[in-house]
Structure formats: C-alpha cells, structure tokens
XYZ file of C-alpha atoms in Angstrom:
324
model
C -11.541 -81.075 66.713
C -9.839 -82.390 69.896
C -10.055 -85.602 69.117
C -9.683 -85.854 65.412
C -6.611 -83.809 65.720
C -5.399 -86.830 68.268
C -6.306 -89.241 65.635
C -4.044 -88.030 63.169
C -1.499 -86.385 65.200
C -0.329 -89.394 67.818
C 0.076 -91.989 64.350
C 1.930 -88.673 62.935
C 4.035 -88.578 65.632
C 5.138 -92.256 66.372
C 6.276 -91.947 62.142
C 8.218 -89.041 63.126
C 10.151 -90.437 66.245
C 10.836 -94.228 64.208
C 12.033 -92.025 60.943
C 14.108 -90.166 63.796
C 15.159 -93.424 65.455
C 16.271 -94.950 62.623
C 18.340 -92.277 61.079
C 20.978 -92.422 64.543
C 21.016 -96.143 64.133
C 22.427 -97.881 65.833
C 22.933 -96.136 69.407
C 23.423 -99.341 71.359
C 24.559 -102.686 71.732
C 23.140 -105.169 69.151
C 22.855 -108.613 69.870
C 23.133 -111.233 66.976
C 20.774 -114.397 68.104
C 22.428 -117.315 66.951
C 20.850 -120.715 66.405
C 23.739 -122.994 67.370
C 26.266 -124.105 69.442
C 29.174 -122.357 69.565
C 31.964 -123.773 66.943
C 30.073 -124.305 64.459
C 29.810 -123.237 60.594
C 26.599 -120.830 61.794
C 28.438 -119.905 64.897
C 31.742 -118.995 63.112
C 30.318 -116.918 60.762
C 28.338 -114.827 62.489
C 31.248 -114.567 65.037
C 33.406 -113.666 61.968
C 30.325 -111.215 61.263
C 29.581 -109.551 64.776
C 33.530 -108.428 65.200
C 32.880 -106.836 61.384
C 30.322 -104.868 62.523
C 31.238 -103.768 65.509
C 33.485 -101.454 63.306
C 31.038 -100.984 60.492
C 28.128 -99.547 63.013
C 30.014 -97.984 65.696
C 28.390 -100.264 68.653
C 29.550 -103.772 70.767
C 27.303 -106.183 68.740
C 26.489 -108.880 71.573
C 26.488 -112.914 69.908
C 23.875 -115.101 71.975
C 23.479 -119.013 71.185
C 20.169 -120.088 71.650
C 20.632 -123.300 70.428
C 17.878 -125.664 69.762
C 15.553 -127.508 67.698
C 17.401 -127.144 64.305
C 17.362 -123.199 65.318
C 13.561 -123.141 65.769
C 14.957 -122.191 69.297
C 15.966 -119.528 68.078
C 13.335 -117.992 65.756
C 10.621 -118.322 68.241
C 13.297 -116.021 70.425
C 13.920 -113.023 68.130
C 10.561 -113.072 66.989
C 8.760 -112.285 70.119
C 11.745 -109.108 69.862
C 10.730 -105.108 69.286
C 11.240 -104.750 65.804
C 14.342 -102.099 65.749
C 16.655 -103.398 64.745
C 18.458 -104.248 67.567
C 17.658 -107.709 68.041
C 19.309 -109.597 64.482
C 19.489 -113.521 63.775
C 21.320 -115.197 62.123
C 18.995 -117.195 60.359
C 19.887 -120.724 58.900
C 19.467 -122.756 55.502
C 18.128 -125.819 57.268
C 15.796 -122.894 60.130
C 14.476 -120.943 57.146
C 14.735 -123.191 53.686
C 14.080 -126.927 55.250
C 11.944 -126.936 59.130
C 8.975 -124.731 56.905
C 8.568 -127.979 54.089
C 10.017 -131.068 56.098
C 7.628 -130.446 59.455
C 4.379 -131.069 59.564
C 3.855 -128.363 60.808
C 5.873 -125.011 62.826
C 4.685 -122.035 64.460
C 6.647 -119.490 61.989
C 6.045 -118.284 58.407
C 9.756 -116.865 57.633
C 8.454 -113.209 55.156
C 5.651 -112.849 57.567
C 7.466 -112.952 61.048
C 10.513 -111.784 59.936
C 12.097 -109.510 57.604
C 14.902 -110.519 55.416
C 18.132 -108.016 56.117
C 21.233 -109.634 53.981
C 22.840 -112.462 52.852
C 26.110 -113.191 54.862
C 27.651 -116.348 53.285
C 27.346 -119.996 52.841
C 29.563 -123.173 52.420
C 28.909 -126.740 50.506
C 29.685 -130.079 52.051
C 32.309 -132.766 51.073
C 30.636 -136.286 50.469
C 33.048 -137.886 52.697
C 33.515 -141.698 53.552
C 36.260 -143.814 55.626
C 39.945 -143.587 55.346
C 39.645 -147.101 55.291
C 36.296 -147.488 53.135
C 37.140 -149.581 49.439
C 34.971 -147.050 47.740
C 37.792 -144.525 46.160
C 35.483 -143.001 44.143
C 30.954 -141.149 44.015
C 31.586 -144.101 41.071
C 32.750 -146.908 42.972
C 29.888 -145.585 45.729
C 27.187 -146.009 44.065
C 28.142 -149.514 42.496
C 28.836 -150.821 46.193
C 25.870 -149.381 47.230
C 23.950 -150.593 43.633
C 25.450 -154.094 44.503
C 23.822 -154.364 48.216
C 20.975 -152.334 48.484
C 20.226 -150.982 51.851
C 23.537 -152.184 53.277
C 25.430 -149.589 53.169
C 24.872 -146.023 55.746
C 24.896 -142.601 55.277
C 24.792 -140.047 58.694
C 23.518 -136.543 59.172
C 23.351 -134.519 61.940
C 19.204 -135.108 62.794
C 16.296 -135.474 60.530
C 15.366 -132.968 58.598
C 18.914 -131.759 58.771
C 20.569 -130.639 55.325
C 22.731 -132.809 54.477
C 20.388 -135.784 55.754
C 18.040 -133.987 52.488
C 21.649 -134.045 50.772
C 21.988 -137.921 51.601
C 18.202 -138.242 50.772
C 18.657 -136.367 46.870
C 21.575 -138.552 46.566
C 19.859 -141.655 47.247
C 16.770 -140.449 45.469
C 18.913 -139.303 41.826
C 21.106 -142.215 42.191
C 18.809 -144.878 42.236
C 20.616 -146.393 44.940
C 19.327 -147.677 48.402
C 21.374 -146.709 51.486
C 20.168 -146.433 54.943
C 19.814 -143.187 56.622
C 20.973 -143.201 60.805
C 20.279 -139.846 62.483
C 22.658 -138.456 65.158
C 22.518 -135.307 67.613
C 24.713 -133.001 65.134
C 27.580 -133.840 63.632
C 30.236 -134.165 66.088
C 28.731 -137.814 67.190
C 28.486 -138.842 63.527
C 32.383 -137.461 62.624
C 33.174 -139.419 65.097
C 31.624 -142.404 64.026
C 32.339 -142.123 60.131
C 36.525 -142.067 61.362
C 35.540 -145.186 63.647
C 33.823 -146.641 60.087
C 30.743 -147.347 61.583
C 29.040 -145.817 59.194
C 29.561 -145.693 55.240
C 29.376 -141.535 53.621
C 28.289 -138.707 55.080
C 27.873 -134.884 53.763
C 29.781 -132.909 56.004
C 30.853 -128.793 55.924
C 34.208 -128.759 55.123
C 35.139 -127.072 58.371
C 34.029 -130.382 60.277
C 35.490 -132.529 57.656
C 39.300 -130.772 56.269
C 40.722 -131.338 59.495
C 39.515 -135.216 59.129
C 41.057 -135.440 55.239
C 44.162 -133.456 56.340
C 44.506 -136.411 58.960
C 43.797 -139.476 57.081
C 41.253 -140.517 58.628
C 38.692 -139.298 55.606
C 38.453 -139.733 52.248
C 36.501 -136.636 50.085
C 35.190 -138.090 47.206
C 32.991 -134.774 45.847
C 32.148 -131.428 46.788
C 28.355 -130.562 46.977
C 28.861 -127.597 45.254
C 27.348 -126.222 41.891
C 30.681 -125.706 40.746
C 34.359 -126.826 41.711
C 35.265 -125.424 44.272
C 38.557 -123.542 46.322
C 37.598 -125.108 49.156
C 38.500 -128.656 47.806
C 41.067 -128.128 44.756
C 41.295 -131.062 42.448
C 37.571 -132.942 43.809
C 34.812 -133.004 41.578
C 31.343 -131.896 42.535
C 29.042 -134.342 42.782
C 26.611 -133.594 39.660
C 29.803 -134.637 37.747
C 30.676 -137.636 39.406
C 27.408 -138.634 39.887
C 25.899 -136.699 36.641
C 23.345 -135.646 38.781
C 22.441 -132.285 36.925
C 21.989 -129.931 39.564
C 23.081 -131.229 42.410
C 23.909 -128.922 44.938
C 24.145 -128.436 48.983
C 25.589 -125.673 49.952
C 23.769 -124.690 53.276
C 24.009 -120.734 54.317
C 23.403 -117.621 56.791
C 21.614 -114.636 56.397
C 20.930 -111.795 59.034
C 17.026 -111.150 59.784
C 15.109 -109.094 61.759
C 11.648 -109.585 63.226
C 9.096 -108.074 61.135
C 8.765 -104.534 61.078
C 12.189 -103.482 61.022
C 11.966 -99.893 59.791
C 13.175 -99.958 56.111
C 16.340 -96.930 56.863
C 17.712 -99.331 59.431
C 17.210 -102.744 56.706
C 19.310 -100.372 54.122
C 21.684 -99.677 57.246
C 22.102 -103.038 58.083
C 22.149 -104.587 54.259
C 25.029 -102.204 53.075
C 26.922 -101.833 56.828
C 27.044 -106.098 55.996
C 27.725 -106.071 52.384
C 30.412 -103.632 53.215
C 31.915 -106.283 54.933
C 31.273 -109.382 52.926
C 32.658 -107.564 49.455
C 36.325 -107.297 50.270
C 38.763 -109.751 49.987
C 39.437 -109.930 54.163
C 36.225 -111.080 54.157
C 36.856 -113.915 51.474
C 40.315 -115.220 52.486
C 39.310 -114.786 56.314
C 36.082 -117.232 55.143
C 37.773 -119.587 52.594
C 39.372 -120.590 55.868
C 36.265 -121.630 57.776
C 35.508 -122.974 54.472
C 32.874 -120.814 53.126
C 32.352 -117.611 50.783
C 30.772 -114.632 51.416
C 27.476 -113.667 49.646
C 26.386 -110.495 49.107
C 22.708 -108.900 47.893
C 20.273 -106.430 47.973
C 17.316 -107.181 51.415
C 15.432 -108.377 48.662
C 17.176 -110.862 47.240
C 17.309 -112.258 50.272
C 13.853 -112.550 50.758
C 13.705 -114.049 46.933
C 16.900 -116.845 47.275
C 14.715 -117.644 50.470
C 12.172 -118.294 48.420
C 13.777 -120.820 45.584
C 15.849 -122.386 48.157
C 12.720 -123.362 49.688
C 11.413 -124.408 46.249
C 13.997 -126.352 45.482
C 13.895 -128.220 49.184
C 9.685 -128.768 48.751
C 11.233 -131.114 45.522
C 13.585 -132.264 47.043
C 11.603 -133.781 50.126
C 8.672 -134.590 47.209
C 10.544 -136.300 45.102
C 12.436 -138.719 47.492
C 9.649 -139.404 49.019
C 10.335 -138.626 52.181
C 7.986 -138.835 55.402
C 7.298 -135.237 56.981
C 8.117 -135.378 60.696
C 5.622 -134.538 63.544
C-alpha cells in the first residue's frame, strides 16, 4: 500500500509544487541570454525588452551576452538550463531558422529542445552600395552584374548569416553572378563597403542608415515585404528587382528550455505582447530600425517553421553548399 501510494503521490506532489511555483512566477531575477555581442540589433532590442519587462514582471532582468557561432553558443547554454522561466533566450532568425538547414548537422532541434514564448521584433535589411558606386538603382546594379559576371562582390556577416542568404537569393532570382565575400560580423563588412572594396551588401537599417545619412553609402532598396517606415521613399527589392516575395527581415523572439510550465509561458507571453503593443515601443524600436511583433506562443512556433522552410528553399534554389 505504501509503495503504491508513493508511486501516485510523488508525481502529484511534484505537479502541485510546479503549479504553485508557476503561479508565483517570478520570485527572483530572470536571465535573458543573447547570442550576440553588445551593440548589434539583437542586443539592442533585447536590452530594450529587458528594461520594459522589469516593470511588467516586477523583477530584475539580467542580460547576458553569450556570443559565438551565430548564436549557437547561447542556444547550447540555454538548452541545458532549468525549464523554470528564470533562464530565457532572445533567439534570432539566423540561429533558429537558418543554422538548422544551412549546416550539415546541428546539435539542437528548435521546437523539441525549446519552448517558444513570444515574438519580439523584426528588422528589414537595406540593399546598400558605396557612395561612389556607379549604380544608382537596383536595375543598374543588376545590369552591371550581367555585364561583368563574377566581377561584382557582396559582403555579409559570414557564411550562413541572413544577409549572406539574402545575397544568394538576390543572385539566383536575378540570374546574376556576384561573388560572396564573408566577414566576421557586419562591422568589418561596413568598413570595406564604405571604402569601396566590396560592391554591395544587405545590412540592417541600424547599421546602414548612419552611413547613408553621412553620405558614405547609398541605399538602393529595402528588403521588406512592403515599403518601410525605416527607409521612407526607398523601393522594396521585390519591386525594384522584380523578385516576387523577396523579403529578408531578420527577427527575434524569446524562448525557454523545453518543459517550461504552460502558466509561465502564458505569463511571459502576455507580458511581452503588452510591451510590444504600445505606441512607445513602436517609436522606440523604429529608432533602432525595427518593428515590434506580437502573437501567441503557437504563432511563434509556426513562424519558426515557416521561416525555416523559406530559407531551406532559398538554399536549394541557389544551390548553396551547406557548411559542415
């Protein structure tokens, strides 16, 4: 009798304890892990979210940058953490939807190893060229690339980065040959682009607009599905290049280790959606070249699936060799 009672009672008591903890959540500081260095677009929106969440949750949000391997270092760290809501990750599109299909093998399965919590923000890339470039429009750029196949170059933050695959998509859809030049991050790419050592790049607005406004770069198009307030008056790549559906808009969202209690998921989702629904957030993120996103945890999971399928198609259509 005692053993049968123990087999029934212990799991029940554990479940009651977990539910009680979820009801009180959070009772201590929460760590938000960001897989990139300070100063970039993911870090910028992560720190903004952390400040707002502190007020919404009534607890300190500790931002921890764990940069490396396009966010995979952070993924591996958070994957091993307790599923109690006190370790969260601000995931990126590159880490969640590109690495799994670009690499031959990764040691994580996003929707198995993590609980999607909430979408946070997205930001469109700008297609930019050096200020002294002879190309004043996307049409001229494509014509120049067709005239001298392989002679023009495009920079990226590294092989497998979103702006690498955006460039490959642009190439294959436009039927042009432009040589990829990978860098270790956007900063080095920007320096060579300003100096005219590379011919074009897809860069985030927060990185590109200061250079455009300073007269060091020229923005030819914005890689968003619709004309964007981030780059008023600039056509979309889809319009200018005649590439239906072209959209390269990296995004971020909060995830937790798999097994996060549903009550905690809903609590966090509601808090993040409330923040991202305000006019204050819209204006603050616009200054960072970003737009707030909202939705349920299931919406976020579906977004990860659809984005993974999209980039898998880009890799296949462009015949892009997968990395080891």
